[in-house]
mmCIF file of C-alpha atoms in Angstrom:
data_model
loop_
_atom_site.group_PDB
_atom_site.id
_atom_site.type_symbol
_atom_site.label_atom_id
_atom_site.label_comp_id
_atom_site.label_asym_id
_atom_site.label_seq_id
_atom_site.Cartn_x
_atom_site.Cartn_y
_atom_site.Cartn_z
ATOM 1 C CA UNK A 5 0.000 0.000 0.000
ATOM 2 C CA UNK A 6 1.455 3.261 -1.064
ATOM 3 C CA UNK A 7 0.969 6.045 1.730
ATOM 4 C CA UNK A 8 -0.124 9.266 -0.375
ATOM 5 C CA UNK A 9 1.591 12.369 1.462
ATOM 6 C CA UNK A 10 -0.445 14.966 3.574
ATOM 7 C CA UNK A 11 -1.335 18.142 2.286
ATOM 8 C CA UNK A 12 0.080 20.680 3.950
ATOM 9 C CA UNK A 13 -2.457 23.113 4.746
ATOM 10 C CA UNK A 14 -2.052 27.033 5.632
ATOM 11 C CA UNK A 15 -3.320 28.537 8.813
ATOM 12 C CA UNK A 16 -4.655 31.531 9.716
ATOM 13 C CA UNK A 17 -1.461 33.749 10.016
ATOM 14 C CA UNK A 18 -2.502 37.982 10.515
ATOM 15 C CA UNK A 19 -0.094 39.789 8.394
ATOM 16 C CA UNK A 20 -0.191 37.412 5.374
ATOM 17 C CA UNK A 21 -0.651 38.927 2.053
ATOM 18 C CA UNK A 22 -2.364 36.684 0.000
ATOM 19 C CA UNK A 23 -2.938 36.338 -4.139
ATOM 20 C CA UNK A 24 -6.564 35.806 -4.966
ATOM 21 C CA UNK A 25 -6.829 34.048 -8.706
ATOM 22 C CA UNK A 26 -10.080 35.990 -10.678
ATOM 23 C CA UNK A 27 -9.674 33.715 -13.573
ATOM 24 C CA UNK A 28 -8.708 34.676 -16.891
ATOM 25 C CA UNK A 29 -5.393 35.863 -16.266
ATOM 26 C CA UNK A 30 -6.566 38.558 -13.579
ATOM 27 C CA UNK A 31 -5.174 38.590 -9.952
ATOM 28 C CA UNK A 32 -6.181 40.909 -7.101
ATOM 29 C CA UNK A 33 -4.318 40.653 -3.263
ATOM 30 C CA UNK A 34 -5.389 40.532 0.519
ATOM 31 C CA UNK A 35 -4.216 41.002 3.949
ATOM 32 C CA UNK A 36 -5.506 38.682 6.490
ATOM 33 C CA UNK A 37 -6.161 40.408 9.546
ATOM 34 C CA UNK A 38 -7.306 38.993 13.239
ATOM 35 C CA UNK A 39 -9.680 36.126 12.747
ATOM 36 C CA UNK A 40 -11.999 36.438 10.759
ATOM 37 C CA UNK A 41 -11.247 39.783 9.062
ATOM 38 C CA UNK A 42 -9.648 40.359 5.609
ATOM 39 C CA UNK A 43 -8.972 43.295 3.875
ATOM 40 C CA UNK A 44 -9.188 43.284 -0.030
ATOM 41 C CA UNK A 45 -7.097 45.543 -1.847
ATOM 42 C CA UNK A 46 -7.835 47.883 -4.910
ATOM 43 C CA UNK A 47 -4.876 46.246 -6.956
ATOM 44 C CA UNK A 48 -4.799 44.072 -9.679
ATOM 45 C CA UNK A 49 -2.715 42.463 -12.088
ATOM 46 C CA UNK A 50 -2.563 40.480 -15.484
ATOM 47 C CA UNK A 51 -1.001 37.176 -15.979
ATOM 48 C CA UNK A 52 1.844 38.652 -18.120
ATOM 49 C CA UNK A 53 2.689 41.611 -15.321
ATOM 50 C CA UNK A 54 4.839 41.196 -12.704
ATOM 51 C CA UNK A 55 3.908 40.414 -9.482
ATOM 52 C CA UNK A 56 3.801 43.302 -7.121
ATOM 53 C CA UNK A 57 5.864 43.765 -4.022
ATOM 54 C CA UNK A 58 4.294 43.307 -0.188
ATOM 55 C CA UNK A 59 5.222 46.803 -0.173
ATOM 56 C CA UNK A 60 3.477 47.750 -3.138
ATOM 57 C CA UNK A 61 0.239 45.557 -2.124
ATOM 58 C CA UNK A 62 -0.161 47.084 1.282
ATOM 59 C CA UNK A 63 0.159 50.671 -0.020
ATOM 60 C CA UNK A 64 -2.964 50.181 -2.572
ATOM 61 C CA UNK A 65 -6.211 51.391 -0.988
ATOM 62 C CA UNK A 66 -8.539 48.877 0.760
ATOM 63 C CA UNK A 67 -11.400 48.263 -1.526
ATOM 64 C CA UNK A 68 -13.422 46.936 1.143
ATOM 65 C CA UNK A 69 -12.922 44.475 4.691
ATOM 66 C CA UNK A 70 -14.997 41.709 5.400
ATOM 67 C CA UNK A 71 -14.860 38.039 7.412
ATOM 68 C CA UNK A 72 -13.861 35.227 5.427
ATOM 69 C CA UNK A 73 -14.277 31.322 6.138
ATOM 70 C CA UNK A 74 -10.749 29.744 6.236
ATOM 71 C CA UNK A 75 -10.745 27.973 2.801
ATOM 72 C CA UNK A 76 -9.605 31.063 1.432
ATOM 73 C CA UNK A 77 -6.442 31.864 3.105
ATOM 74 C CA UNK A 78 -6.383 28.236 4.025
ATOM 75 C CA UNK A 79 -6.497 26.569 0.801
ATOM 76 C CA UNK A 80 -7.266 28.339 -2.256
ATOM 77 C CA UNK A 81 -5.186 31.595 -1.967
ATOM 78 C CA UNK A 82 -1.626 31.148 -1.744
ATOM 79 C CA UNK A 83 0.352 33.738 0.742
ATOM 80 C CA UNK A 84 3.070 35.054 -0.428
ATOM 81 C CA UNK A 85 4.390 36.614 2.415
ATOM 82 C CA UNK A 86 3.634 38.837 5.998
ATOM 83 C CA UNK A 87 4.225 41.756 7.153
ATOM 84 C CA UNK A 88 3.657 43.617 10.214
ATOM 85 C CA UNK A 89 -0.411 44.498 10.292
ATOM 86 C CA UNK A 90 -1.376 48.375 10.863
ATOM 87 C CA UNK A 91 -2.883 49.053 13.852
ATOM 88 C CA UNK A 92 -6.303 51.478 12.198
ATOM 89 C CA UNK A 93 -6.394 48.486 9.038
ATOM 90 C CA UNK A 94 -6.744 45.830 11.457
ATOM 91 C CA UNK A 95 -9.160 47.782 13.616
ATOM 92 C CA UNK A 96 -12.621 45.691 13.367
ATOM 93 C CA UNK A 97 -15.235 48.091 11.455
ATOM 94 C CA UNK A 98 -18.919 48.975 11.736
ATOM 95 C CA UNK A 99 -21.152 46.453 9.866
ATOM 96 C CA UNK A 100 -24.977 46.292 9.903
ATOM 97 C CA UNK A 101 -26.715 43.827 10.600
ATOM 98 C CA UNK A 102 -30.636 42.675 8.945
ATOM 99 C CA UNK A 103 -33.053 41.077 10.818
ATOM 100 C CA UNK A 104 -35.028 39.295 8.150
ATOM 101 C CA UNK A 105 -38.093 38.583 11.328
ATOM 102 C CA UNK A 106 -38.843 42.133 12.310
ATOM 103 C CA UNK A 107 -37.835 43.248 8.493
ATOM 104 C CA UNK A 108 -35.224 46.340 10.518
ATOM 105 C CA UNK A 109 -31.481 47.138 10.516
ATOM 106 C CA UNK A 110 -29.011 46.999 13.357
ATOM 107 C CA UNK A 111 -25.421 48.721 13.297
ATOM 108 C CA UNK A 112 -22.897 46.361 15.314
ATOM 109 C CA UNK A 113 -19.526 47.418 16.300
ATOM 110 C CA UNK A 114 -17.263 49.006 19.006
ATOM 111 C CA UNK A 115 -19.611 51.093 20.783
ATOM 112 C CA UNK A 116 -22.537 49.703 20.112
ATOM 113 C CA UNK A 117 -24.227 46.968 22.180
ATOM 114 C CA UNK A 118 -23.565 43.447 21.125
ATOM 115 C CA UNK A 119 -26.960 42.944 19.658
ATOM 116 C CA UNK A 120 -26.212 46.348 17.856
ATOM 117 C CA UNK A 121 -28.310 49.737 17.503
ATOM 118 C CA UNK A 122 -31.176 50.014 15.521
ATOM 119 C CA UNK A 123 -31.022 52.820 12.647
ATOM 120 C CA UNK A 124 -32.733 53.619 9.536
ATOM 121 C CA UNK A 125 -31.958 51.505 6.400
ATOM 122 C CA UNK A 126 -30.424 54.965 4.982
ATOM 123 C CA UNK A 127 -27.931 54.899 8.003
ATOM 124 C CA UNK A 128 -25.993 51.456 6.698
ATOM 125 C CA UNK A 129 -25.550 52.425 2.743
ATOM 126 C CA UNK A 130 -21.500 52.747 3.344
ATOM 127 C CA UNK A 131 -21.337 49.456 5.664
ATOM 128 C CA UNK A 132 -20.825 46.240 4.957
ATOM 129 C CA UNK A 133 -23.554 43.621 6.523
ATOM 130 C CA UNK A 134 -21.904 41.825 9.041
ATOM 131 C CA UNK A 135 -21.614 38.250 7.732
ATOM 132 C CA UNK A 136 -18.949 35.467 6.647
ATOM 133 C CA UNK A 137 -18.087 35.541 2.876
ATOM 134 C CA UNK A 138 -17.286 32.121 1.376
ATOM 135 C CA UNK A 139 -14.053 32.301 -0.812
ATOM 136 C CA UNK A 140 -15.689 31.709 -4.279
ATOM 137 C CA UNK A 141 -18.332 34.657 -3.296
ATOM 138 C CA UNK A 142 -15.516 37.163 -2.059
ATOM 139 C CA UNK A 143 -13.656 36.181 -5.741
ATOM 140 C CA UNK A 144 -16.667 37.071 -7.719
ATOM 141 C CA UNK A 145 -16.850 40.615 -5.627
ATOM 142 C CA UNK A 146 -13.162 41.008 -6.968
ATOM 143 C CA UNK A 147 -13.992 40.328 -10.248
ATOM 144 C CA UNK A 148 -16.920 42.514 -9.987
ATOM 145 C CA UNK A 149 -14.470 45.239 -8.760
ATOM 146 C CA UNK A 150 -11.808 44.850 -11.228
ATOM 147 C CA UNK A 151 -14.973 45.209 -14.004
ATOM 148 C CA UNK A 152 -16.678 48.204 -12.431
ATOM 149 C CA UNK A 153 -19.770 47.006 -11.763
ATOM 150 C CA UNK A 154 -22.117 46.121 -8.819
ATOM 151 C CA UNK A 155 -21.806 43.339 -6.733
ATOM 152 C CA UNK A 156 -24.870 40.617 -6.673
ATOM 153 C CA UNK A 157 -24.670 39.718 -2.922
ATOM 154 C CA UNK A 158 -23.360 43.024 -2.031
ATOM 155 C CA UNK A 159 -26.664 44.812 -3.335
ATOM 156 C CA UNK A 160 -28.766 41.738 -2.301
ATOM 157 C CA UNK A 161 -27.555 42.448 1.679
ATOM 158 C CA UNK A 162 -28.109 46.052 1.399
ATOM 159 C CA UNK A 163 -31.354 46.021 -0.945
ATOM 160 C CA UNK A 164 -32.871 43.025 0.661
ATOM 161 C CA UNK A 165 -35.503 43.014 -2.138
ATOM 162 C CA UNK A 166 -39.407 41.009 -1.455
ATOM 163 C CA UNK A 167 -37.830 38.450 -3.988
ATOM 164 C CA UNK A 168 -34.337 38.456 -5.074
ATOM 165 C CA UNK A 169 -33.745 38.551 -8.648
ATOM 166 C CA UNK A 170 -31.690 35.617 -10.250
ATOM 167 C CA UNK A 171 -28.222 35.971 -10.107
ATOM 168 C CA UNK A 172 -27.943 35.522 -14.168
ATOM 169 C CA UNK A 173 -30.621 38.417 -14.506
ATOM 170 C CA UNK A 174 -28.957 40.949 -12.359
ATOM 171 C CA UNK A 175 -25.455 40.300 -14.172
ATOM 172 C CA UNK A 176 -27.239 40.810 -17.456
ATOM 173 C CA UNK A 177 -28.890 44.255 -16.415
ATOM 174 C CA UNK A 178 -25.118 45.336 -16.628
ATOM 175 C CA UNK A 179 -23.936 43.939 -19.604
ATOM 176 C CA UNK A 180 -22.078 40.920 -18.014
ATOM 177 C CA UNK A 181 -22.360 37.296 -19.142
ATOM 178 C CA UNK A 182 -22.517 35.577 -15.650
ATOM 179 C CA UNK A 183 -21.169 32.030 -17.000
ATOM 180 C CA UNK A 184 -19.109 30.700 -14.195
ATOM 181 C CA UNK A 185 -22.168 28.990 -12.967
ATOM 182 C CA UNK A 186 -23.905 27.141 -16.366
ATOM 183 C CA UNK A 187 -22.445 23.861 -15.376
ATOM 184 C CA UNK A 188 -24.338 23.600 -12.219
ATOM 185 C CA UNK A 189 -27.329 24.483 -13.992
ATOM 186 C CA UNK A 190 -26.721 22.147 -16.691
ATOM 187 C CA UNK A 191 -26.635 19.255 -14.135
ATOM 188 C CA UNK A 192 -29.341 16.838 -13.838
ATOM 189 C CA UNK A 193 -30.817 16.469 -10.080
#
């Protein structure tokens, strides 16, 4: 019997800059910050450019910070380094929070209470909802970035619409082919 070796996996290491792969030759970077926080940067790069420097990666602005599940850092974005985290990036950041029963919004945060303050829905339109991004979800924001255009889950959080349009539909309002999911709907149940 042949042993097959372990994978070696990454942990969670604050101060690792990561490379995120968009597809199609497009790259964008993170910082992992204290568990569970990431912060995305507003840098990209083609296949055929160079890769930047930590230096260069950490002195792009933050696009936007969020919590992550570990697969991303973990396993599908390889770090390429660490540096020393900044004290205001790694500071943990208002979010809002929805709650779907009494259809109202919350802001959570440092000095709020921990079940958060309620405000008007036109009080959260610069914060991000406090939730826990999958890696595949977090890529398509990237790539949604990188493009210029809106965000599905991003508008879907803040929106929170009677009845959410599909995905494919909302991609197609701005001009974008959403294809990376046609083979799951091609599959027979």
């Amino acid at each position: 019997m042949i042993k097959e070796p372990k994978k070696l996996r990454q942990r969670w290491v604050a101060g690792g800059i990561h490379e995120i792969d968009l597809l199609e030759g497009v790259y964008g970077y993170c910082q992992v910050l204290d568990d569970p926080q990431v912060a995305f940067y507003d840098l990209f790069r083609k296949e055929e450019d160079p890769q930047p420097s930590l230096e260069e990666i950490t002195q792009a602005p933050v696009a936007f910070k969020i919590s992550v599940y570990g697969e991303g850092p973990f396993n599908r974005w390889p770090r390429l380094g660490k540096v020393p985290l900044d004290v205001h990036l790694n500071k943990y950041e208002d979010h809002f929070r929805y709650d779907s029963t009494t259809e109202k919004y919350y802001i959570v945060g440092d000095g709020y209470p921990l079940n958060g303050t309620l405000v008007p829905k036109e009080r959260i339109q610069d914060l991000e909802c406090q939730a826990i991004w999958p890696a595949v979800t977090v890529e398509q924001r990237l790539r949604d970035l990188h493009a210029g255009r809106l965000n599905y889950d991003v508008e879907m959080f803040r929106l929170r619409p009677k009845k959410e349009p599909f995905i494919k539909d909302f991609y197609a309002d701005q001009g974008y082919d959403f294809h990376w999911i046609d083979h799951l709907l091609d599959q027979d149940d």
